[in-house]
Coordinates of C-alpha atoms in Angstrom, one line a residue:
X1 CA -12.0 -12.3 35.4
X2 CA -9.7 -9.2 36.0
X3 CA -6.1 -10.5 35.4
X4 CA -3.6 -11.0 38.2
X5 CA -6.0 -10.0 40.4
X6 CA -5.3 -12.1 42.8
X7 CA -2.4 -12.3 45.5
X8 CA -1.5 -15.7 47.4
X9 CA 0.0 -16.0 50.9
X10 CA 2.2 -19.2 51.4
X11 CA 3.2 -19.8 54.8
X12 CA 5.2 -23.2 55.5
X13 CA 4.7 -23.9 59.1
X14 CA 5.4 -26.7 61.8
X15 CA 2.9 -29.4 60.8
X16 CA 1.9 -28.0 57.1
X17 CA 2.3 -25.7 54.3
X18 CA -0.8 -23.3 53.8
X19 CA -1.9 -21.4 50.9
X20 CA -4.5 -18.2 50.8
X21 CA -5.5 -16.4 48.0
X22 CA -6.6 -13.2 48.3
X23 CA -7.8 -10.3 46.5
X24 CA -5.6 -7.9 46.6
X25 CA -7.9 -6.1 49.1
X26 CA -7.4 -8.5 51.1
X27 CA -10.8 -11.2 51.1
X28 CA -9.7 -14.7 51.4
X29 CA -11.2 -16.3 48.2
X30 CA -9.6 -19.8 48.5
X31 CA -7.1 -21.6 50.8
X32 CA -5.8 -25.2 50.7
X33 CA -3.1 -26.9 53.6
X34 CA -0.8 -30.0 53.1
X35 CA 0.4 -31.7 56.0
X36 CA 4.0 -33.1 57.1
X37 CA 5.2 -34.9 60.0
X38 CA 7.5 -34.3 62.5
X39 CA 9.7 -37.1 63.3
X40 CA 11.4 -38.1 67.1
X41 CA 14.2 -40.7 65.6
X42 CA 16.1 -39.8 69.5
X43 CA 14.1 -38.2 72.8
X44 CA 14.4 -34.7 71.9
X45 CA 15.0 -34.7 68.9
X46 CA 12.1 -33.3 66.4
X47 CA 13.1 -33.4 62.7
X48 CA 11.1 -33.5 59.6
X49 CA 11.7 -34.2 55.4
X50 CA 12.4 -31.0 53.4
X51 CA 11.5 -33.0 50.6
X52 CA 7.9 -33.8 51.7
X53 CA 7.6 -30.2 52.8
X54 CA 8.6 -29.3 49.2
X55 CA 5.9 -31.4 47.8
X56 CA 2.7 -30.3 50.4
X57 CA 3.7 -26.8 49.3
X58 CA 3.3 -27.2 45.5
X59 CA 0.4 -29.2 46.4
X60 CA -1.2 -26.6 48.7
X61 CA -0.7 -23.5 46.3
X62 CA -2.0 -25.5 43.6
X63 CA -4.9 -27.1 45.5
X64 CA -6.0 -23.6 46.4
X65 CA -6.2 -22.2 42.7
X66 CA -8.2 -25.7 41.7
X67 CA -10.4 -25.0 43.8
X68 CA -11.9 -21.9 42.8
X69 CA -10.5 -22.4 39.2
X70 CA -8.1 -19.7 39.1
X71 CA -6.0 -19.6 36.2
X72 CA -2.4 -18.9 36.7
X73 CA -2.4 -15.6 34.8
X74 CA -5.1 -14.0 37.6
X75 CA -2.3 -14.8 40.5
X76 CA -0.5 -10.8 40.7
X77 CA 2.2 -12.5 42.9
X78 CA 3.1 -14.8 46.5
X79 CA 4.5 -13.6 49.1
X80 CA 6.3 -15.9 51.6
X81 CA 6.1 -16.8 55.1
X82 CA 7.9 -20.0 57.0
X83 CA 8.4 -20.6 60.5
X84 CA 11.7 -19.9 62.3
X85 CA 14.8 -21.8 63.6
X86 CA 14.7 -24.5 60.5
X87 CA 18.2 -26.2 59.7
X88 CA 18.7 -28.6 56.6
X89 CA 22.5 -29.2 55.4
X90 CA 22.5 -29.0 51.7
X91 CA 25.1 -30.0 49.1
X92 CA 25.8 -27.6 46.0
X93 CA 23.0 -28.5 44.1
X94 CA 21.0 -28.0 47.1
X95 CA 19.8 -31.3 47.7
X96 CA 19.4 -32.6 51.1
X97 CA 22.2 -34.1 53.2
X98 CA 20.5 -33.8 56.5
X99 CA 16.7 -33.7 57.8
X100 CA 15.4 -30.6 59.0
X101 CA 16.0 -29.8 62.2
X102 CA 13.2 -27.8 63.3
X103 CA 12.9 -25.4 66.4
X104 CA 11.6 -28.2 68.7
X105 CA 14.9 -29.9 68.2
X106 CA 16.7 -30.0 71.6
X107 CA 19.7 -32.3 70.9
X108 CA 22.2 -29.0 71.5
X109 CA 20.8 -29.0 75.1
X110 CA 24.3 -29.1 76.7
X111 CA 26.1 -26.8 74.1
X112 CA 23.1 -24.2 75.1
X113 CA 23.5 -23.9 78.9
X114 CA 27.3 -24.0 78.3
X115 CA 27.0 -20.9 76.7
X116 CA 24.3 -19.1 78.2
X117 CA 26.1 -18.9 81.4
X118 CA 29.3 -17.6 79.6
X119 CA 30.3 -14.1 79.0
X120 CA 30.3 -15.2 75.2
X121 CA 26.9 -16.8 75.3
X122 CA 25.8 -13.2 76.8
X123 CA 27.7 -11.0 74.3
X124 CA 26.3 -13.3 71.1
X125 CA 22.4 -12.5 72.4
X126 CA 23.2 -9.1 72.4
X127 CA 24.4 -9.0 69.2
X128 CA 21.8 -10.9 67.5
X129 CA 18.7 -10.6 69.8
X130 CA 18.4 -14.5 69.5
X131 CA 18.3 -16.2 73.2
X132 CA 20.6 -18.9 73.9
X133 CA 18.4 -21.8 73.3
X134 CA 18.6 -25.3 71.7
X135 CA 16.1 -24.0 69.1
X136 CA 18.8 -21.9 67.8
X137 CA 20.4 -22.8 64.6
X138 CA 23.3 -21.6 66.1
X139 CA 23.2 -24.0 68.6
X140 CA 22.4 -26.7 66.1
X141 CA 25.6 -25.8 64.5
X142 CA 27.7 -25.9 67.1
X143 CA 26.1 -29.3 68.0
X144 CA 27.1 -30.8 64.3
X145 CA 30.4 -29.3 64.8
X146 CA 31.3 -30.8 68.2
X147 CA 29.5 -34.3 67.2
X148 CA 31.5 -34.2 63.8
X149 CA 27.7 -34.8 62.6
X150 CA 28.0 -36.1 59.3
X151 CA 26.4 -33.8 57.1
X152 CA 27.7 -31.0 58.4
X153 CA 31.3 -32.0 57.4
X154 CA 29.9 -32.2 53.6
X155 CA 27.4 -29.4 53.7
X156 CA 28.2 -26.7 51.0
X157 CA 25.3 -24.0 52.4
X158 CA 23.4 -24.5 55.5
X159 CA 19.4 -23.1 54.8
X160 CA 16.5 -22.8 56.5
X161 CA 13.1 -24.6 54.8
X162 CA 12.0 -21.3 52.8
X163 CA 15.3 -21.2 51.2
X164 CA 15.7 -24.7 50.5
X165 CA 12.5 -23.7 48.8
X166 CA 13.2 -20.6 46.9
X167 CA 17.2 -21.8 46.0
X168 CA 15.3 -24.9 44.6
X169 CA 12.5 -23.0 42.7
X170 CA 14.3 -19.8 41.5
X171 CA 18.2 -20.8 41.5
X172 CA 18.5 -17.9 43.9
X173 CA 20.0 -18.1 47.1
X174 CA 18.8 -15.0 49.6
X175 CA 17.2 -15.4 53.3
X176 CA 15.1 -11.9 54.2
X177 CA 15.7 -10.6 58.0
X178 CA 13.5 -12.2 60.1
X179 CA 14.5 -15.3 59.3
X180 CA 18.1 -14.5 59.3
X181 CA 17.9 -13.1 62.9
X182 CA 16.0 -16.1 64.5
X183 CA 19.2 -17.7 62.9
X184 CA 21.3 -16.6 66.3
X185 CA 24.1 -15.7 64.0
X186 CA 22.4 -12.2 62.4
X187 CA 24.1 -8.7 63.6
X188 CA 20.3 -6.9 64.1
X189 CA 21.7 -3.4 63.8
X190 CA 23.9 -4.0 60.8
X191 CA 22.3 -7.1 59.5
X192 CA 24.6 -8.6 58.5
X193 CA 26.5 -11.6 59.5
X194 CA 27.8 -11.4 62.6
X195 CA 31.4 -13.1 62.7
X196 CA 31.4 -14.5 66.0
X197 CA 29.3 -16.6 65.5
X198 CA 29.9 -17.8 62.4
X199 CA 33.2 -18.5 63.8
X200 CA 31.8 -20.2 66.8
X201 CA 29.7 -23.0 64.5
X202 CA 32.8 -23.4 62.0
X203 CA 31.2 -21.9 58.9
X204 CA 32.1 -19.3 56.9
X205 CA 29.6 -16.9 55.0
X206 CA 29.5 -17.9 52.0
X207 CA 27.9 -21.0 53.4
X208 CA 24.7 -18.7 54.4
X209 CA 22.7 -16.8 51.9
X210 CA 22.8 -13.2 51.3
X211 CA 20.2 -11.4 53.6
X212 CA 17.7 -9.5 52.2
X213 CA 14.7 -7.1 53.0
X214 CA 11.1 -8.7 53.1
X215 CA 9.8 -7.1 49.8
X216 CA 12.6 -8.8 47.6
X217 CA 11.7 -10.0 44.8
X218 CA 12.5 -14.1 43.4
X219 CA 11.6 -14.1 39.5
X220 CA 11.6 -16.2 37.8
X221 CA 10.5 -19.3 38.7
X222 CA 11.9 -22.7 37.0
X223 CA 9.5 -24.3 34.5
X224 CA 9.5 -27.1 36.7
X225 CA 8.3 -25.6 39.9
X226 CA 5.9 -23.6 37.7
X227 CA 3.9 -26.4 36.5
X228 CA 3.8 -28.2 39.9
X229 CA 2.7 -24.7 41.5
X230 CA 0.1 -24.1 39.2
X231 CA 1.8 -20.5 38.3
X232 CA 3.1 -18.7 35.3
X233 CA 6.9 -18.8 35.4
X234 CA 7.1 -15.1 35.8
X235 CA 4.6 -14.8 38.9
X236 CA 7.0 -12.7 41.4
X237 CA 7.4 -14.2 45.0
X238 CA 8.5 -11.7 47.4
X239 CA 10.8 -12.7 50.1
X240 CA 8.0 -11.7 53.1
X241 CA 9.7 -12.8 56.8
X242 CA 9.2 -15.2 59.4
X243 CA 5.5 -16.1 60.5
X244 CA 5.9 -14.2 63.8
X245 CA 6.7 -10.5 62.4
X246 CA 4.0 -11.5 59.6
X247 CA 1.4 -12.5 61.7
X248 CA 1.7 -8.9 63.5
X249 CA 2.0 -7.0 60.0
X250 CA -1.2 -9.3 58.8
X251 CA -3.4 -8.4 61.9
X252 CA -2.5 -4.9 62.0
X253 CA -0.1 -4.5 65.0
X254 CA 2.8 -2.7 63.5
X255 CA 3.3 0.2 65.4
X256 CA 4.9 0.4 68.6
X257 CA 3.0 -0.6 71.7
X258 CA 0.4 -3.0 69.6
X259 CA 0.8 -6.5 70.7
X260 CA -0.4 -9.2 69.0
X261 CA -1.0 -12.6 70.5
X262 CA -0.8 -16.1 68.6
X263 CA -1.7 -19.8 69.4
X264 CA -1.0 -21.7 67.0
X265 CA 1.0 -25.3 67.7
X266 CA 3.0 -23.2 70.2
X267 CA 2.6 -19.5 71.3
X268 CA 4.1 -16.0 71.2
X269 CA 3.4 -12.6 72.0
X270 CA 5.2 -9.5 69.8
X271 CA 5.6 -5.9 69.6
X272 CA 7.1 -4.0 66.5
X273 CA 9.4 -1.5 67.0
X274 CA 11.6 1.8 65.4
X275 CA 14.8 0.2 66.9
X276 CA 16.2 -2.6 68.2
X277 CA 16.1 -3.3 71.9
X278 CA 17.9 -6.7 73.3
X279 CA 17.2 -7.3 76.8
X280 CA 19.9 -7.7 80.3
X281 CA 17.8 -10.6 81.3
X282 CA 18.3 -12.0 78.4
X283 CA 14.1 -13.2 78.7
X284 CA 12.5 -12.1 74.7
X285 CA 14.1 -11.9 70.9
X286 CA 14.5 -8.6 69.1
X287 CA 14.7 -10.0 65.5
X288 CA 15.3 -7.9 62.7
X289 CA 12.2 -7.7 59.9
X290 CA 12.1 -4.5 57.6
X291 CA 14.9 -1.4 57.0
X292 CA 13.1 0.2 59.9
X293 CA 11.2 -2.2 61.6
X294 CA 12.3 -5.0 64.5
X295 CA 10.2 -7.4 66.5
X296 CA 10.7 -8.0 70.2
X297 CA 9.0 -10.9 71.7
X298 CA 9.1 -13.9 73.2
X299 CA 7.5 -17.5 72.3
X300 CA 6.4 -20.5 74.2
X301 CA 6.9 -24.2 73.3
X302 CA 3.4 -25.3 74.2
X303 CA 0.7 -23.8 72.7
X304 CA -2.5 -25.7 70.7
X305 CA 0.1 -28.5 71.5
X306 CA -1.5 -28.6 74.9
X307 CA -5.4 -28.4 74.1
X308 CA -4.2 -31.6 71.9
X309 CA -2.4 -33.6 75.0
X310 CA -5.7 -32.5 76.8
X311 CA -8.0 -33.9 74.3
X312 CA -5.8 -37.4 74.4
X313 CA -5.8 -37.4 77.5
X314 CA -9.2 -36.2 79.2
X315 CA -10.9 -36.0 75.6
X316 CA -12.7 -39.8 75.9
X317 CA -12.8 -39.4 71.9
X318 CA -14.3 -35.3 72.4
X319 CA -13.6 -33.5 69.6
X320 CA -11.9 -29.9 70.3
X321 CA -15.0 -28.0 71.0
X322 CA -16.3 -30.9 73.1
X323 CA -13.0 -30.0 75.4
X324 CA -13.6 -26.4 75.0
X325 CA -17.2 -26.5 76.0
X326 CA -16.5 -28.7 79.1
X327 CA -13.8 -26.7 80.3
X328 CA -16.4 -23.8 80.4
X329 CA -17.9 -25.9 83.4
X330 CA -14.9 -24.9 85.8
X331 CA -14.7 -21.6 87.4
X332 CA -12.3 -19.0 86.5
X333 CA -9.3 -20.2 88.7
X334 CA -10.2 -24.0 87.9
X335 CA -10.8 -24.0 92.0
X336 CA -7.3 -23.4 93.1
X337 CA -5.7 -26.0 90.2
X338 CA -2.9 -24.4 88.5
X339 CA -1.1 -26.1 85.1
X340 CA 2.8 -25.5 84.2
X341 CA 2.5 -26.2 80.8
X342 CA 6.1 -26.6 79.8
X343 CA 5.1 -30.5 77.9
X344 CA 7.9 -29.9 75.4
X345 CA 10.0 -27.9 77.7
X346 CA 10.3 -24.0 77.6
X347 CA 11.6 -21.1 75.6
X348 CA 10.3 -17.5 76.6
X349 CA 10.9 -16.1 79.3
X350 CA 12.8 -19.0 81.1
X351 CA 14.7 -20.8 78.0
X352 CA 15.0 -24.1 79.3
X353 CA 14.6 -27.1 77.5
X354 CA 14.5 -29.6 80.8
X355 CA 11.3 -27.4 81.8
X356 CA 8.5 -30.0 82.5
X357 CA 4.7 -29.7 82.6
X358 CA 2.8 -29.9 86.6
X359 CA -1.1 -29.5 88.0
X360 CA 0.1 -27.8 91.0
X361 CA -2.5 -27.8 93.8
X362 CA -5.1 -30.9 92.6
X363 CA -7.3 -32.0 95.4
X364 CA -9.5 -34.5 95.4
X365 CA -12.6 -32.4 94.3
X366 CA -11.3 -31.8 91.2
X367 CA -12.7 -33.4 88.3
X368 CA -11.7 -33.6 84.9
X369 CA -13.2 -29.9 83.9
X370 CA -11.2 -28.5 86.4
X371 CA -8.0 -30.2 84.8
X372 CA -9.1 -28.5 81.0
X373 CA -9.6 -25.4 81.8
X374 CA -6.3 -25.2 83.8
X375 CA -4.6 -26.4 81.3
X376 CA -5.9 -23.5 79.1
X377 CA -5.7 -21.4 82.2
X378 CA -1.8 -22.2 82.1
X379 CA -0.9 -21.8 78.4
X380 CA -2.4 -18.1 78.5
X381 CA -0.4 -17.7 81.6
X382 CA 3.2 -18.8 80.5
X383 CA 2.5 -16.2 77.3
X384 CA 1.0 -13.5 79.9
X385 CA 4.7 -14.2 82.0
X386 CA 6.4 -12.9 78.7
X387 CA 4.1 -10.0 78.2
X388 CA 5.4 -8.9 81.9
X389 CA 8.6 -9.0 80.3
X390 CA 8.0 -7.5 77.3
X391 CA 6.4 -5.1 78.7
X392 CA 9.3 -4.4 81.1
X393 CA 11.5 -3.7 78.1
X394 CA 9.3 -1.8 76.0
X395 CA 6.7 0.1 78.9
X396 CA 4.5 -0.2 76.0
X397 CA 0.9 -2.5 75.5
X398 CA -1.5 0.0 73.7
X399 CA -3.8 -2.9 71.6
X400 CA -4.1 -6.1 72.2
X401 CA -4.4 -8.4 69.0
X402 CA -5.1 -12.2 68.9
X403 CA -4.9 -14.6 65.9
X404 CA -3.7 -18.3 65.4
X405 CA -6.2 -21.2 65.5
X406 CA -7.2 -20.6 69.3
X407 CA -8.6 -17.4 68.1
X408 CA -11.5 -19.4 66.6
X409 CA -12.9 -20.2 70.3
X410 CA -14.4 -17.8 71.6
X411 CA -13.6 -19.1 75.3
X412 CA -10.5 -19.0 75.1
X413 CA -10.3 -15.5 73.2
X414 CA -12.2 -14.5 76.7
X415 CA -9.6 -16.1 78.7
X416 CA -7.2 -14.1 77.4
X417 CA -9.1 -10.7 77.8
X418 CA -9.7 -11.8 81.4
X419 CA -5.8 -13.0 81.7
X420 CA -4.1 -9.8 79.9
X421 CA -7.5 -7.3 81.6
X422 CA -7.0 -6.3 78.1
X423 CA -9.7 -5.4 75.2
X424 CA -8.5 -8.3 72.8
X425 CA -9.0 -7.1 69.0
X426 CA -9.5 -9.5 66.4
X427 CA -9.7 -9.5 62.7
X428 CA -12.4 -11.4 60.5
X429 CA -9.8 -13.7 59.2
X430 CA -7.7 -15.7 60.8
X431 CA -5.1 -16.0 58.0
X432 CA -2.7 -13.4 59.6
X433 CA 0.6 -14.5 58.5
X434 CA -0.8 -15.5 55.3
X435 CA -1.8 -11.8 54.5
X436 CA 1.2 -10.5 56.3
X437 CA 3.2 -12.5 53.4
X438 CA 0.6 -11.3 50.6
X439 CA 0.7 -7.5 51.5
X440 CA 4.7 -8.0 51.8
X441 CA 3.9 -9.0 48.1
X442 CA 1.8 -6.0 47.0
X443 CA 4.2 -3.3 48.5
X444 CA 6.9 -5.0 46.6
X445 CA 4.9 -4.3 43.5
X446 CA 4.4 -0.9 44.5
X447 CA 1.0 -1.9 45.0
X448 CA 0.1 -0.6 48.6
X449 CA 1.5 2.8 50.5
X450 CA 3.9 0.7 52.3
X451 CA 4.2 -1.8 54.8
X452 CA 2.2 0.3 57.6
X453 CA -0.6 1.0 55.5
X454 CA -1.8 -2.5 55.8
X455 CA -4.1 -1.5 59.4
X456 CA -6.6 -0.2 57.1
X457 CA -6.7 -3.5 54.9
X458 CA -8.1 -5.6 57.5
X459 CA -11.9 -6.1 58.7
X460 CA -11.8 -6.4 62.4
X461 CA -14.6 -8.5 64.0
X462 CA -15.9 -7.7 67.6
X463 CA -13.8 -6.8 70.7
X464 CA -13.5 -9.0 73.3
X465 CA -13.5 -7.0 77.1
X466 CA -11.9 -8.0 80.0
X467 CA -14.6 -9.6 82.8
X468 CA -13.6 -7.9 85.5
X469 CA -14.1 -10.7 88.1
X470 CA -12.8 -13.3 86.4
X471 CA -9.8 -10.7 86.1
X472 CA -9.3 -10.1 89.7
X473 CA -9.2 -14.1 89.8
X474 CA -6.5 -14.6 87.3
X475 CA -4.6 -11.5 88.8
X476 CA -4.5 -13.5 92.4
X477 CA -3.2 -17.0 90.9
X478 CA -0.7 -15.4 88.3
X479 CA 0.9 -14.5 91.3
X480 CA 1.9 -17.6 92.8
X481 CA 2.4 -19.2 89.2
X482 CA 4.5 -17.2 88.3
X483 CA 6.8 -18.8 91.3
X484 CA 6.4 -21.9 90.4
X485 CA 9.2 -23.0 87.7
X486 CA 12.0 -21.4 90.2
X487 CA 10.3 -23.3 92.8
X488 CA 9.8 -26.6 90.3
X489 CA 13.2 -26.4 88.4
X490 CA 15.5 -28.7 90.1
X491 CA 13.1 -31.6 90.2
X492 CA 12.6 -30.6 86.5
X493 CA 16.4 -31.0 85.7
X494 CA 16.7 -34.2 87.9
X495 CA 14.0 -36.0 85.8
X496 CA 15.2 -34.7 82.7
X497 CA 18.6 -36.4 83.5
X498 CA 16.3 -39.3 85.0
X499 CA 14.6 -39.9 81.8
X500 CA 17.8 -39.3 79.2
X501 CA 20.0 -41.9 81.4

């Protein structure tokens, strides 16, 4: 066996921590996932124990070298990915004082629409190309801060879940761009802090890590976290980014005008770009990933979330194909039945956390198909809705990409061709932020041409075209969906208020 040979991709997400190794040419060799929770101690609130995440990601990356035998001197290094908007208070030996808060959280509800409709709310988006939204960790801050929440008052840094892990692992505290911007409190142009804010949550730098570029390196690790890992103390993790800008470098939509389109528990659809671009309406992000690279999108709230509600719901004990495959019995349109899929509220484009889920249109000939596929029908139209608006900012949608677990069925790969009228382009593996993090990892090492160069690293499977009836179908209904939140929104609010009273 060639030594360090191989490269791993950690990426710590919503409901588990996944690790891929690869060869450094990019064929997935092993993977292993460890699951976590997410807990609801208040309506709202969605929180989870950085501890147990700490433990399911030495047990994934371990798990995944087991299992094919791979000694620790074959791993060449790990690069990192995590999802955004995390928020654990830590004291200065960076234990835990507080769960974490993750991006689902909506306890700062009424701190957000106080300041997204102030002229301050306005100037801090601009600034840091995060929207004004309870998923914010700026928000979350300024929620502690006005509560006089506990571990807030004691916290000596304030971290998302990836540093936790790497100030815990390496003694180093550093947080790379991406997941500095999705902080709300990140100057994208200068990236830097940005003081305003800072001085909006009542924190001072020094309680945030210094940011850093993607292909920093952490070395080396403690003897500890070695031996739990499965690694060599002096395996190198790079830094890598958020799973959103990672997910686009690991599918190969890194130049302007590719979009790339993930499902995973929720959804998003991203653009790289040469320079950063914040939007009047205020409706996507423009985050921050490389020197000379910045992502502009927009995510939803409900995602593969949905196809599970469906399956509890309609499922009568179907697995996820069984829903899949029934849905297929509707016709494109679901017969007139249209599905709001807001079930956890709503961040792109509308960024309202009171936004509630709705069948709009049911008749009494609809059966339970027709009620599947609209649900699907609707998820792909809420991310289409912030396409329009990307699109609107950039005037750009060259490729299409797809990846994320929905990209596994091919029926609902198709209703997004026939959604977007797009050729949707996939790649062989569906471990995009994964690879993201491990090339990330290589070009730190010098081992790759750069972060560009990854496009030709990846084995694309077959296209998916547009149906061009099916097409003219969607086309019609987005139309009136499109109206229907504006239409739906103060009923939404009154039962929001109706169900916290």
């Amino acid at each position: 066996m060639k030594k360090a040979s191989y490269v791993i991709g950690l990426d710590i997400g919503t409901t588990s921590a996944k690790s891929v190794v690869f060869t450094k040419s990019g064929e997935v060799i092993s993977e292993a996932e460890a699951g976590y929770p997410v807990t609801h101690p208040h309506p709202g609130w969605a929180e989870q124990d950085p501890l147990e995440i700490e433990q399911a990601a030495f047990r994934a990356v371990r798990e995944s070298l087991e299992k094919k035998r791979i000694p620790a001197e074959a791993v060449h290094s790990v690069g990192l990915s995590a999802a955004m908007h995390a928020l654990i208070c830590v004291d200065e030996k960076t234990e835990p004082l507080s769960p974490v808060i993750i991006w689902a959280d909506g306890r700062s509800r009424s701190q957000a629409e106080s300041w997204k409709a102030s002229p301050e709310g306005r100037a801090m988006y601009l600034a840091t190309g995060t929207p004004i939204h309870p998923m914010s960790p700026l928000l979350k801050l300024i929620w502690m801060k006005d509560t006089g929440y506990e571990p807030y008052r004691k916290a000596e840094r304030f971290l998302s879940v990836k540093e936790f892990l790497t100030a815990r692992w390496f003694g180093i505290h550093a947080v790379d761009y991406s997941i500095a911007s999705a902080t709300g409190m990140f100057d994208i142009r200068r990236k830097t802090w940005h003081a305003p804010a800072l001085a909006a949550c009542g924190i001072s730098e020094e309680q945030l890590s210094p940011p850093v570029s993607p292909l920093y390196q952490f070395s080396p690790l403690h003897a500890d976290a070695a031996e739990k890992l499965g690694l060599s103390r002096d395996t190198p993790f790079t830094a890598g980014g958020s799973d959103g800008p990672l997910a686009n470098l690991g599918i190969g939509a890194v130049t302007p005008g590719s979009t790339a389109v993930t499902i995973g528990t929720s959804g998003a659809i991203r653009q790289m770009s040469a320079a950063p671009q914040t939007d009047e309406k205020q409706e996507v992000f423009c985050y921050a990933f490389s020197e000379d690279r910045w992502i502009l999108g927009g995510p939803t709230n409900n995602g593969g979330n949905v196809l599970q509600w469906l399956q509890g719901i309609y499922g009568n004990h179907s697995d996820v194909s069984g829903i899949l495959k029934e849905a297929e019995k509707a016709p494109a349109g679901s017969d007139g039945l249209l599905f709001l899929p807001h079930l956890n509220g709503e961040r792109a484009p509308h960024w309202d956390a009171a936004a509630r889920g709705a069948y709009v249109g049911l008749a009494a000939d609809h059966e339970r198909h027709h009620m599947l596929r609209a649900g699907l029908e609707g998820t792909l139209f809420s991310i289409y809705h912030v396409g329009e608006a990307l699109s609107r900012l950039t005037g750009e949608n060259a490729v299409l990409y797809a990846s994320g677990g929905f990209a596994r069925s091919p029926f609902w790969v198709q209703l997004l061709a026939d959604i977007f009228e797009e050729t949707v382009h996939l790649p062989e593996s569906h471990q995009s932020s994964a690879w993201g993090a491990a090339w990330t990892s290589l070009t730190a090492s010098g081992e790759t041409d750069g972060l560009d160069a990854v496009a030709g690293s990846i084995p694309m499977g077959t296209p998916v075209h547009p149906d061009a009836a099916s097409s003219a179908v969607y086309r019609q209904l987005f139309h009136t969906y499109k109206h229907l939140y504006d239409a739906l929104k103060p009923a939404f609010h009154e039962l929001h208020a109706f169900r916290n009273q």
